[in-house]
Coordinates of C-alpha atoms in Angstrom, one line a residue:
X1 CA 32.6 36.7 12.0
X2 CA 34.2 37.2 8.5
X3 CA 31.8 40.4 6.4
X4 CA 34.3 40.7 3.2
X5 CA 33.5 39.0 0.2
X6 CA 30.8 39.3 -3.0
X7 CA 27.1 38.8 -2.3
X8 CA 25.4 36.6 -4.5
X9 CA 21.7 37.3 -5.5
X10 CA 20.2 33.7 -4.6
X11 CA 21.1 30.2 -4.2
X12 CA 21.6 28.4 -6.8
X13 CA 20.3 25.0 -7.9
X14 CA 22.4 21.6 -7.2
X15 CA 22.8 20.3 -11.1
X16 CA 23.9 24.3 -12.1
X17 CA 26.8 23.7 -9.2
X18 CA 27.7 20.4 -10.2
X19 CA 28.8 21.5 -13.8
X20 CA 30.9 24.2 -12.5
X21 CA 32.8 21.4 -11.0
X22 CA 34.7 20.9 -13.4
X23 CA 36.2 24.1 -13.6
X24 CA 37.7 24.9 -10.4
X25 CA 40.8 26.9 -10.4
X26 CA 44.5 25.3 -9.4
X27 CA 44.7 27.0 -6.3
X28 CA 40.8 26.1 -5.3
X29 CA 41.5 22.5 -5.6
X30 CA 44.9 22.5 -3.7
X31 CA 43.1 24.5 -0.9
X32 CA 40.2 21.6 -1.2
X33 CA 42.9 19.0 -1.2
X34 CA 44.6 20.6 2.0
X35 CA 41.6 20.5 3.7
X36 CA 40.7 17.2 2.9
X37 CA 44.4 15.7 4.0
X38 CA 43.5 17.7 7.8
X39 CA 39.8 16.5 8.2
X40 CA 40.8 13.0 6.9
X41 CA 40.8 11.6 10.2
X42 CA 37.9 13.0 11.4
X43 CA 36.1 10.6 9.3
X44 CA 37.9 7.7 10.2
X45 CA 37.9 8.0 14.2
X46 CA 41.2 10.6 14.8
X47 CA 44.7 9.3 15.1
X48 CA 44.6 8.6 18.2
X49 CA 41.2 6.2 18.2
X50 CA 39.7 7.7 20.6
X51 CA 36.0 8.9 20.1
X52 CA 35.6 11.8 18.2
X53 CA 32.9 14.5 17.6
X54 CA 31.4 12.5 14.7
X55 CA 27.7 13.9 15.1
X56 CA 26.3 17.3 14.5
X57 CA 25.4 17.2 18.6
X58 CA 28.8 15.1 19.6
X59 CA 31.0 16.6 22.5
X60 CA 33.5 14.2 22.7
X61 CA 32.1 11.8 24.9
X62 CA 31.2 8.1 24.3
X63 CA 28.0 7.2 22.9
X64 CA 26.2 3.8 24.6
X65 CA 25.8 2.1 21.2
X66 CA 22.1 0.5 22.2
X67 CA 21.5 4.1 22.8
X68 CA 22.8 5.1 19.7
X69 CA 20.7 2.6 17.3
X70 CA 17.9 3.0 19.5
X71 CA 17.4 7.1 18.9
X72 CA 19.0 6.3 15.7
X73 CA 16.1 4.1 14.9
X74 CA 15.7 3.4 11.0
X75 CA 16.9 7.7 10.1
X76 CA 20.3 6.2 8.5
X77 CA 18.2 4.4 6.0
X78 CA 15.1 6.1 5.8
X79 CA 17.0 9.7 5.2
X80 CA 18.1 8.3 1.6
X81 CA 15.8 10.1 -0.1
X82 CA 16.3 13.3 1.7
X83 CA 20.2 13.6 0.3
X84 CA 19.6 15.5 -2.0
X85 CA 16.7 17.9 -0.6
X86 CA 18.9 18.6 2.0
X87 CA 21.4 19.4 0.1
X88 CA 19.5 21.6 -2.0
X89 CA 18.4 23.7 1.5
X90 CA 22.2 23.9 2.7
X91 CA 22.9 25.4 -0.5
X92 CA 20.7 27.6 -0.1
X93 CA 21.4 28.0 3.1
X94 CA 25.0 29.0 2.1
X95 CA 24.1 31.4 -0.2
X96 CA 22.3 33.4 1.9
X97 CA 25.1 33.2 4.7
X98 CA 27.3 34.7 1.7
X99 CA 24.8 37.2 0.8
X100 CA 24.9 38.5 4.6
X101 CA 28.7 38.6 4.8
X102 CA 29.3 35.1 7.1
X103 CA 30.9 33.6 4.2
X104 CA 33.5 34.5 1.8
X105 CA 33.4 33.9 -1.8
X106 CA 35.7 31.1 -1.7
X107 CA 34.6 29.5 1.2
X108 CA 30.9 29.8 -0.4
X109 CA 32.1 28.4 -3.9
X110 CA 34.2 25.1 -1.7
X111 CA 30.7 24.6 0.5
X112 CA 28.6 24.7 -3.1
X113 CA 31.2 22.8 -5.6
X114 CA 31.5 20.4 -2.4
X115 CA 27.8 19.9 -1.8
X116 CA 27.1 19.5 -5.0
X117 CA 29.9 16.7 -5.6
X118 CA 28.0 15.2 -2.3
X119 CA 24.7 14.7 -4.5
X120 CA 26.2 13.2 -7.3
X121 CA 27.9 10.3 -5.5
X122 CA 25.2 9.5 -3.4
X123 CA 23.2 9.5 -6.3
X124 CA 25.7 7.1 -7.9
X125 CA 26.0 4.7 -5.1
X126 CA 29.1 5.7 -4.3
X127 CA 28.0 6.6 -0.3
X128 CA 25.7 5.7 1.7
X129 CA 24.6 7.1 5.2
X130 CA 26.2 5.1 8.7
X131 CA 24.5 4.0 11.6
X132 CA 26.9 5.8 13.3
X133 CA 25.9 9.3 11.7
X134 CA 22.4 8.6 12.4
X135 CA 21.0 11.3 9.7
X136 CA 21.7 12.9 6.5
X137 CA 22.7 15.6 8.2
X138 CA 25.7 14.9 9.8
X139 CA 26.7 11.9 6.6
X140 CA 26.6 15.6 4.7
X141 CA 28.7 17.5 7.3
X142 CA 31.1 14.8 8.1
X143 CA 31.8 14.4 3.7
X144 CA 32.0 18.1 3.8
X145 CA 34.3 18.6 6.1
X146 CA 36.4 16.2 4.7
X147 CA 36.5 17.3 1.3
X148 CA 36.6 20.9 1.9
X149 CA 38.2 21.7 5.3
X150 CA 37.4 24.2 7.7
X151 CA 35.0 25.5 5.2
X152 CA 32.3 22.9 5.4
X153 CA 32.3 23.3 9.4
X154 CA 30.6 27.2 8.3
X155 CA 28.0 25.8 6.9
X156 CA 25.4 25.4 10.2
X157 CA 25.9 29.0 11.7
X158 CA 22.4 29.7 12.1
X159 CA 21.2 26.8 11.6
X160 CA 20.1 23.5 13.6
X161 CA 18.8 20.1 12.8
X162 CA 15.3 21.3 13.7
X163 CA 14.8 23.4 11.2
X164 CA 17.5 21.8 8.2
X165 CA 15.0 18.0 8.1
X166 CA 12.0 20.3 7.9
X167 CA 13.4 22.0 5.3
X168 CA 14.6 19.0 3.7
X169 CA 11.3 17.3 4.1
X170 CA 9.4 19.5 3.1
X171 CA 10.9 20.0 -0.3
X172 CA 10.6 16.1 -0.6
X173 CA 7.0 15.8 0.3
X174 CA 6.7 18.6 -2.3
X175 CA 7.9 16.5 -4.7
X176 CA 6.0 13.5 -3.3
X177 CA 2.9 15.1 -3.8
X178 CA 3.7 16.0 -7.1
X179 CA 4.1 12.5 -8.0
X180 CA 1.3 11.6 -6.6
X181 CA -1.0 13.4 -7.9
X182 CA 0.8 12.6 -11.3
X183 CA 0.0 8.8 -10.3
X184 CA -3.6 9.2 -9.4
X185 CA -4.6 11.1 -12.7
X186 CA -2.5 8.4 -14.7
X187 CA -5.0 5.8 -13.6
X188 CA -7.9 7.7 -14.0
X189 CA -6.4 8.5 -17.8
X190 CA -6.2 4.3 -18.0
X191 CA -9.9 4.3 -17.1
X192 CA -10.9 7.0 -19.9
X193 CA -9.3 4.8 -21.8
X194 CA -11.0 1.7 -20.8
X195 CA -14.3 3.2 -20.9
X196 CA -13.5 4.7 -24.6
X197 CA -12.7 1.3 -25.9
X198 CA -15.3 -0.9 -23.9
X199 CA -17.9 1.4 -22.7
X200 CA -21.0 0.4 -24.4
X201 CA -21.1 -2.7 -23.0
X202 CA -23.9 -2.8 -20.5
X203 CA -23.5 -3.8 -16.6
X204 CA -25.5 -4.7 -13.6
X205 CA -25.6 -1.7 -11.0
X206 CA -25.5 -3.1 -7.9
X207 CA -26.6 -1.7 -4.5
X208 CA -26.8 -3.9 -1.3
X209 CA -24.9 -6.6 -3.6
X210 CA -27.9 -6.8 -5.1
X211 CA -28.8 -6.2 -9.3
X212 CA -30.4 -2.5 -8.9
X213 CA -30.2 -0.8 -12.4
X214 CA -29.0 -0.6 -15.5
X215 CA -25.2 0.9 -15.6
X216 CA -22.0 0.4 -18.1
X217 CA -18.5 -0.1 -18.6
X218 CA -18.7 3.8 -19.2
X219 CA -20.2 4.6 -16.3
X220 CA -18.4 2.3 -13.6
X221 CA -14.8 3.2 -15.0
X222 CA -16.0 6.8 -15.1
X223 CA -17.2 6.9 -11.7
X224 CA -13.4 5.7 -10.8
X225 CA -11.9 8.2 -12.9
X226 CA -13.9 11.0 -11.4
X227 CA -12.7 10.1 -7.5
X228 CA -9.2 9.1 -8.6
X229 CA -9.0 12.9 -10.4
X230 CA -10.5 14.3 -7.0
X231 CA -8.1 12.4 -5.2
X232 CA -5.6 13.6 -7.2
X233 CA -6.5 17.3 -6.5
X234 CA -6.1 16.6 -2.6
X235 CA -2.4 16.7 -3.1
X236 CA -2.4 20.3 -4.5
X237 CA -4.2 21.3 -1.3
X238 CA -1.8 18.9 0.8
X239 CA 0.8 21.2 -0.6
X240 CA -0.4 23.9 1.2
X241 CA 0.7 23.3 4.6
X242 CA 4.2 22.5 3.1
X243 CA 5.3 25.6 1.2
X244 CA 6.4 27.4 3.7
X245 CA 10.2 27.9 4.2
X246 CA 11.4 26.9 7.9
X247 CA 15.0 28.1 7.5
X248 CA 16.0 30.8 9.9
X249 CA 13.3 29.1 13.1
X250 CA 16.9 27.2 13.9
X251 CA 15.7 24.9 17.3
X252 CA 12.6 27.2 17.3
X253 CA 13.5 30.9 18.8
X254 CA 15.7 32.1 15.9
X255 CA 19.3 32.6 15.5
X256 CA 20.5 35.1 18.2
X257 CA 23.3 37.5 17.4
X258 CA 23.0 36.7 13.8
X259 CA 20.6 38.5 10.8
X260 CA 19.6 35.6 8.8
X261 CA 17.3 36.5 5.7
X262 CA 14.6 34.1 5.8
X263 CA 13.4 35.3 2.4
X264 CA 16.6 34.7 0.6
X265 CA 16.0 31.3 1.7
X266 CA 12.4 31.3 0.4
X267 CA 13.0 32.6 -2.5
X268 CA 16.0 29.9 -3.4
X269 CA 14.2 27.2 -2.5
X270 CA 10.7 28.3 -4.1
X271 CA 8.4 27.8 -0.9
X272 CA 5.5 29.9 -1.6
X273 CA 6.1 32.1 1.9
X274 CA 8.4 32.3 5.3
X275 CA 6.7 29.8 8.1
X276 CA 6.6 32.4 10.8
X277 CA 6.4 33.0 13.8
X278 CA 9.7 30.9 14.3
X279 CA 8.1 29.4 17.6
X280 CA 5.5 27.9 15.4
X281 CA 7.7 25.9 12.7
X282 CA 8.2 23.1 15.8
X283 CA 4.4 23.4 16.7
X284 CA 3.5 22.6 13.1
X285 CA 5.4 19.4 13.0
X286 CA 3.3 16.2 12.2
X287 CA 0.2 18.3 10.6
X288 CA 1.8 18.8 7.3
X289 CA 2.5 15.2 7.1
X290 CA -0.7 14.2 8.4
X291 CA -2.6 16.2 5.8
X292 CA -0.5 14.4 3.5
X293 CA -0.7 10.9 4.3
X294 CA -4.8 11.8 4.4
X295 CA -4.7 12.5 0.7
X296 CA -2.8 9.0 0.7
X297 CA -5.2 7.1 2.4
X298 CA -8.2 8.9 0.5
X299 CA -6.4 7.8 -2.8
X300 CA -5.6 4.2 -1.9
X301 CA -9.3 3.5 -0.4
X302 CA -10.8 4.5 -4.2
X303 CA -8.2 2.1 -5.3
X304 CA -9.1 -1.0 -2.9
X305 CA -12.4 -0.3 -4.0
X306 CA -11.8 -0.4 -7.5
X307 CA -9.7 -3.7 -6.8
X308 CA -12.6 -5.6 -4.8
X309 CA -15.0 -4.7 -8.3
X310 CA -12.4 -6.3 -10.1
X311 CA -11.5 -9.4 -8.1
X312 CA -15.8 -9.8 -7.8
X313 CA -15.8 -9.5 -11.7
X314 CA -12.8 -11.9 -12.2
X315 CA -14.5 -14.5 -10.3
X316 CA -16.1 -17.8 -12.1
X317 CA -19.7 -16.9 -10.9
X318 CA -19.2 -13.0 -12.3
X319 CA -17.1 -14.0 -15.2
X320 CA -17.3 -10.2 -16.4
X321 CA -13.6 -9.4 -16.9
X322 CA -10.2 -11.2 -17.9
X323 CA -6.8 -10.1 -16.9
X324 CA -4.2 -10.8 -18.4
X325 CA -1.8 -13.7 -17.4
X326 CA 1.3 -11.1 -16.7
X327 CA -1.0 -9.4 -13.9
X328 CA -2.0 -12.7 -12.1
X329 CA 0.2 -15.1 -10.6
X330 CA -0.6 -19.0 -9.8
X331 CA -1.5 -21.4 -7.2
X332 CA 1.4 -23.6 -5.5
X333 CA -0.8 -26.8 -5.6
X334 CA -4.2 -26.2 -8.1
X335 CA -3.3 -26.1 -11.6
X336 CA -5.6 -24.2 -13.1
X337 CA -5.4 -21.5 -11.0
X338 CA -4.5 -17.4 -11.9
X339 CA -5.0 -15.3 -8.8
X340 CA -5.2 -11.7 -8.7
X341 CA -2.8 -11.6 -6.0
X342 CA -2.0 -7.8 -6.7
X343 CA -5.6 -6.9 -6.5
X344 CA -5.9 -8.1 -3.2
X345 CA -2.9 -6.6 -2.1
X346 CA -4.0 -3.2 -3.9
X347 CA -7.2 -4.1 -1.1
X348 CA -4.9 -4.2 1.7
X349 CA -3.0 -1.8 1.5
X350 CA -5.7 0.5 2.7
X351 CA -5.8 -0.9 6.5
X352 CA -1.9 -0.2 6.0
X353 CA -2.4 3.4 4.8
X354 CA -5.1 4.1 7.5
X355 CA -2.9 2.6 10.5
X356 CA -0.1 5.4 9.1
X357 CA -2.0 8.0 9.7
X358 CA -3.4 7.2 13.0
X359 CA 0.2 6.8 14.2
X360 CA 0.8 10.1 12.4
X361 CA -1.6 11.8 14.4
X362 CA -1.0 10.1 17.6
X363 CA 3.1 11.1 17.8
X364 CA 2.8 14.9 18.5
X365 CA -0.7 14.7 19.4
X366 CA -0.2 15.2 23.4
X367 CA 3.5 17.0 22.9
X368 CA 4.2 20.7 24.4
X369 CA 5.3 23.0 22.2
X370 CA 9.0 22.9 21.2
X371 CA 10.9 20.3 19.1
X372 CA 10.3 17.0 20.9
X373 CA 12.9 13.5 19.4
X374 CA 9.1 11.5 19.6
X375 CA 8.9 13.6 16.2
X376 CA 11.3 12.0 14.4
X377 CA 9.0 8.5 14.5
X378 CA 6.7 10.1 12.0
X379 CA 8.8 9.4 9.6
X380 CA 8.5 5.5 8.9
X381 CA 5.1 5.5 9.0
X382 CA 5.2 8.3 6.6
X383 CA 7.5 7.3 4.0
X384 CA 5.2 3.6 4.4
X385 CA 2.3 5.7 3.0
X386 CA 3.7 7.2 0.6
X387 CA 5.9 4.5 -1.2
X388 CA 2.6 2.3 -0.7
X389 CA 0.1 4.8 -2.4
X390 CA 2.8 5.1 -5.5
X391 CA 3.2 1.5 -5.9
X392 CA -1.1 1.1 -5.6
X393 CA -1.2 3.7 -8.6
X394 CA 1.2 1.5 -10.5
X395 CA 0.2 -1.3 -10.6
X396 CA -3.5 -0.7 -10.6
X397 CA -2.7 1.5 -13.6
X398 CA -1.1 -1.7 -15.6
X399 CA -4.2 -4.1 -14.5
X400 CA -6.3 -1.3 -16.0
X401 CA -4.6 -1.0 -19.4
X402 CA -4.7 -4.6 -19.5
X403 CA -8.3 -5.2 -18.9
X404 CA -10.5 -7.2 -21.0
X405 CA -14.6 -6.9 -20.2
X406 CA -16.4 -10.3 -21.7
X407 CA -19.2 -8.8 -24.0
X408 CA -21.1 -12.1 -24.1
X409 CA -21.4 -12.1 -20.1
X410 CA -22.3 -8.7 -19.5
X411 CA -24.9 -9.5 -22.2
X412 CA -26.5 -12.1 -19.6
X413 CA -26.3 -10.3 -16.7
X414 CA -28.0 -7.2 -18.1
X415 CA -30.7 -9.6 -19.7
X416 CA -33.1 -9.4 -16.4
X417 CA -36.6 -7.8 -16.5
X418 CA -35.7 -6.8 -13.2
X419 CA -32.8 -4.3 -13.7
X420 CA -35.1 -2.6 -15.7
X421 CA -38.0 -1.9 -12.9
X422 CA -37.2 1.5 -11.8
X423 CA -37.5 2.3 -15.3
X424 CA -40.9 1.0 -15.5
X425 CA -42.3 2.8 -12.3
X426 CA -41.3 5.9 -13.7
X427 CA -42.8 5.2 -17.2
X428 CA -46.3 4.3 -16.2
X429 CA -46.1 6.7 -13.5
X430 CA -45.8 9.7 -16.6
X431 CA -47.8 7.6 -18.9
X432 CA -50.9 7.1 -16.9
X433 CA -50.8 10.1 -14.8
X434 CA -50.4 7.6 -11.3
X435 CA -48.3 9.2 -8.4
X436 CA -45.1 7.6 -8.4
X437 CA -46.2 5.2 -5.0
X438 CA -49.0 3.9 -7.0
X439 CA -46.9 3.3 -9.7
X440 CA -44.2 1.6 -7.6
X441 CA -46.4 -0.6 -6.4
X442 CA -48.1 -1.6 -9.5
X443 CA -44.7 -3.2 -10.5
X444 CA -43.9 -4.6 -7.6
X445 CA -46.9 -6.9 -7.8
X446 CA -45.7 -7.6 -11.4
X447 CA -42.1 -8.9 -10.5
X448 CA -43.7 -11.0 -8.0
X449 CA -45.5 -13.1 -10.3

C-alpha cells in the first residue's frame, strides 16, 4: 500500500482530463510509453500464446468458448453506451483512491490522462468492445493497462464489477431519463402547437366508438399534451431510485482492509446520496430499472393511443386529417396507396414495452440476496425500452408537426343534432325547472323520431 502523494479535492470530469492531455510532461509520456511496450502483449495473447488473464475474473485457465458467448450473451455490444459512464465512475473512482493515499500523484494523473484518452477513441470509432472481454469493464482495463502500465492495474482496489456497472448504469439511466423526459414534453410542445394553429375546428367526441359530444382539435391535442407532460414528470420520480452512489458496496460486503470514502465518490459523480447499507446495493438491482422502464411503458401507451386516433382519422371513412407524404410510405402492389406505417408501429411498440418490463420484473424476482449473473439479462430488455420509447417520441413528434386537420370534414361530422343532446337535456332541464331524468327522457323521445 503506497500513502505518499498530494490529495486531490474530487474527481474530476472526463472532457476537463482529456484537454490536459495534451500537456503531459517528457518524462510522463516515456513512463506511459514504457508501460505500454511491457503490457503490449497482454492484449494480444502473451508471447508465448498461451491463454492469458484477459478478464477482470481470469486466472489463467482456459475459457470453453460456448461458455464464454453464452454468459457473455449480447454485454460486448450492449455495454457501448456505458463507455463512457464507466469511465466517468473509475475516474472518480481514482480520485478518491488518490485522496486516501492508494495512489500516487503520477500514477493518478497516467489512470485519468489514460481514461480519458479511452473515451475519446471509443467515442471516435477507433475501438470497440470484444467478445472475448465480455464487458466494458475489462475492454477499459485491458486499454488501460496497456497504455499506462502497472498503473492502470491500481485502478480496481476496492472495487468489483458489482458495484462499477451499477455505477456506470446508473449514471446512464440518469441521463436516459433525462432525455426522456426531454422527448415526451417535446411532443406535447408539437401538440400546443397543433392545437394553437388548428384548434377551433370542431370534432366528434367519441365514447364506446360512438359520436357522444361536442369536442375540438383544442381539446383532443390538449388532452394528449396533458398525459405526455405527466408522462414526462414520471421520469423525474424514476430518477429517484437511481441517485444513489453504489461505489464502495464492492461485491456487496464492502472493501475489507481498505477506507474507501463513499462520499468522495458521491460527491464526484453528483448522485444525490450514498446507497447504503452496502448489502443492499445487490438487493436493489432490477427495481431501479423497473421503475424506469414503467415510466417507458406509461409514455409509449399515451403514444399508441395517440397513433390509433390518428390512423382512425386518416382513414377514407374519417377523412379528418392528412399527413404528409414524407411520414407515410406506400403499398408494394395498390397504387394509390400512403400507409401510416409508423403509426402502426408507434401502436406496437407498446406490447414491446410492456413485455420488457415483465421480463424486468421476473429476472430478480425469486433471487436471494446477493449479486446473482441472472441480473445481468436485465439489460437487453432494458436498453429495448428505452431506445424504443425515444424513437416513439420522435417520430410521433414529426407526424405531429406535420399534421393537417380537413376543416370541411370536421364541419360534417360535427353537423349532427345528436352530438348536441346532452346539451339539450341540460338546457330544458334549467329552463323548465324538470329534474334532469325527466329532462333526459324528454330528448330521448325526440332523437327517436
Amino acid at each position: 500500500m503506497r500513502h505518499h502523494g498530494r490529495r486531490s479535492a474530487g474527481s474530476p470530469g472526463v472532457r476537463k482530463h482529456a484537454g490536459r492531455v495534451a500537456a503531459r510532461s517528457i518524462h510522463q509520456r516515456r513512463m506511459r510509453n514504457a508501460g505500454r511496450a511491457q503490457h503490449r502483449c497482454a492484449l494480444r495473447g502473451g508471447a508465448g500464446g498461451g491463454e492469458v488473464m484477459t478478464r477482470l475474473w481470469d486466472k489463467g485457465g482456459k475459457l470453453d468458448q460456448t461458455v464464454l458467448r453464452y454468459t457473455a450473451g449480447e454485454d460486448h455490444v450492449l455495454d457501448a453506451r456505458l463507455v463512457e459512464y464507466d469511465v466517468k465512475a473509475s475516474i472518480a473512482h481514482a480520485g478518491m483512491l488518490h485522496a486516501a493515499g492508494y495512489l500516487t500523484d503520477e500514477d493518478h494523473a497516467a489512470i485519468v490522462d489514460g481514461l480519458a484518452e479511452l473515451a475519446a477513441g471509443h467515442a471516435a470509432g477507433a475501438w470497440a468492445i470484444s467478445l472475448e472481454e465480455e464487458d466494458v469493464h475489462t475492454a477499459l482495463e485491458r486499454r488501460l493497462v496497456a497504455r499506462i502500465g502497472d498503473a492502470g492495474a491500481r485502478v480496481h482496489l476496492g472495487r468489483s464489477r458489482n458495484d462499477q456497472v451499477l455505477a456506470a448504469l446508473r449514471l446512464y439511466l440518469k441521463d436516459a431519463a433525462s432525455s426522456l423526459r426531454k422527448a415526451a414534453e417535446a411532443v406535447a410542445d408539437a401538440l400546443d402547437e397543433l392545437g394553437g394553429s388548428q384548434g377551433e375546428l370542431p370534432l366528434p367526441g367519441y365514447t364506446h366508438m360512438q359520436q357522444a359530444m361536442p369536442s375540438s382539435v383544442a381539446l383532443w391535442a390538449g388532452a394528449y399534451a396533458a398525459e405526455l407532460r405527466d408522462d414526462a414528470s414520471g421520469f423525474r420520480s424514476a430518477v429517484r431510485r437511481l441517485d444513489r452512489n453504489p461505489l464502495g458496496s464492492a461485491a456487496g460486503f464492502g472493501a475489507p482492509g481498505l477506507k474507501l470514502d463513499r462520499e468522495h465518490t458521491r460527491k464526484a459523480l453528483g448522485f444525490a446520496e450514498v446507497h447504503e447499507p452496502v448489502t443492499a446495493v445487490q438487493l436493489s438491482r432490477g427495481k431501479a430499472e423497473a421503475g424506469l422502464a414503467f415510466e417507458c411503458a406509461l409514455l409509449v401507451q399515451d403514444l399508441g393511443r395517440l397513433a390509433g386516433d390518428l390512423l382512425l382519422f386518416y382513414t377514407q371513412e374519417f377523412a379528418l386529417v392528412d399527413l404528409a407524404p414524407e411520414v407515410t410510405t406506400g403499398s408494394s402492389i395498390m397504387p394509390q396507396k400512403r400507409n401510416a406505417d409508423a403509426l402502426e408501429l408507434v401502436r406496437a411498440a407498446g406490447a414491446t414495452v410492456r413485455a420488457s418490463l415483465l421480463e424486468i420484473l421476473g429476472i430478480p424476482a425469486s433471487l436471494p440476496s446477493g449479486y446473482q449473473r441472472d441480473l445481468q439479462r436485465i439489460k437487453a430488455p432494458l436498453f429495448r425500452t428505452i431506445d424504443l420509447a425515444g424513437e416513439s417520441c420522435h417520430v410521433v413528434c414529426r407526424i405531429v408537426r406535420a399534421l393537417r386537420f380537413n376543416p370541411e370534414r370536421c364541419g360534417e361530422l360535427t353537423s349532427a343534432r345528436g352530438l348536441r343532446a346532452a346539451e339539450r337535456a341540460n338546457r330544458l332541464a334549467v329552463e323548465q325547472g324538470l329534474s334532469f331524468r325527466e329532462a333526459y327522457r324528454q330528448v330521448a323521445e325526440q332523437e327517436k323520431e
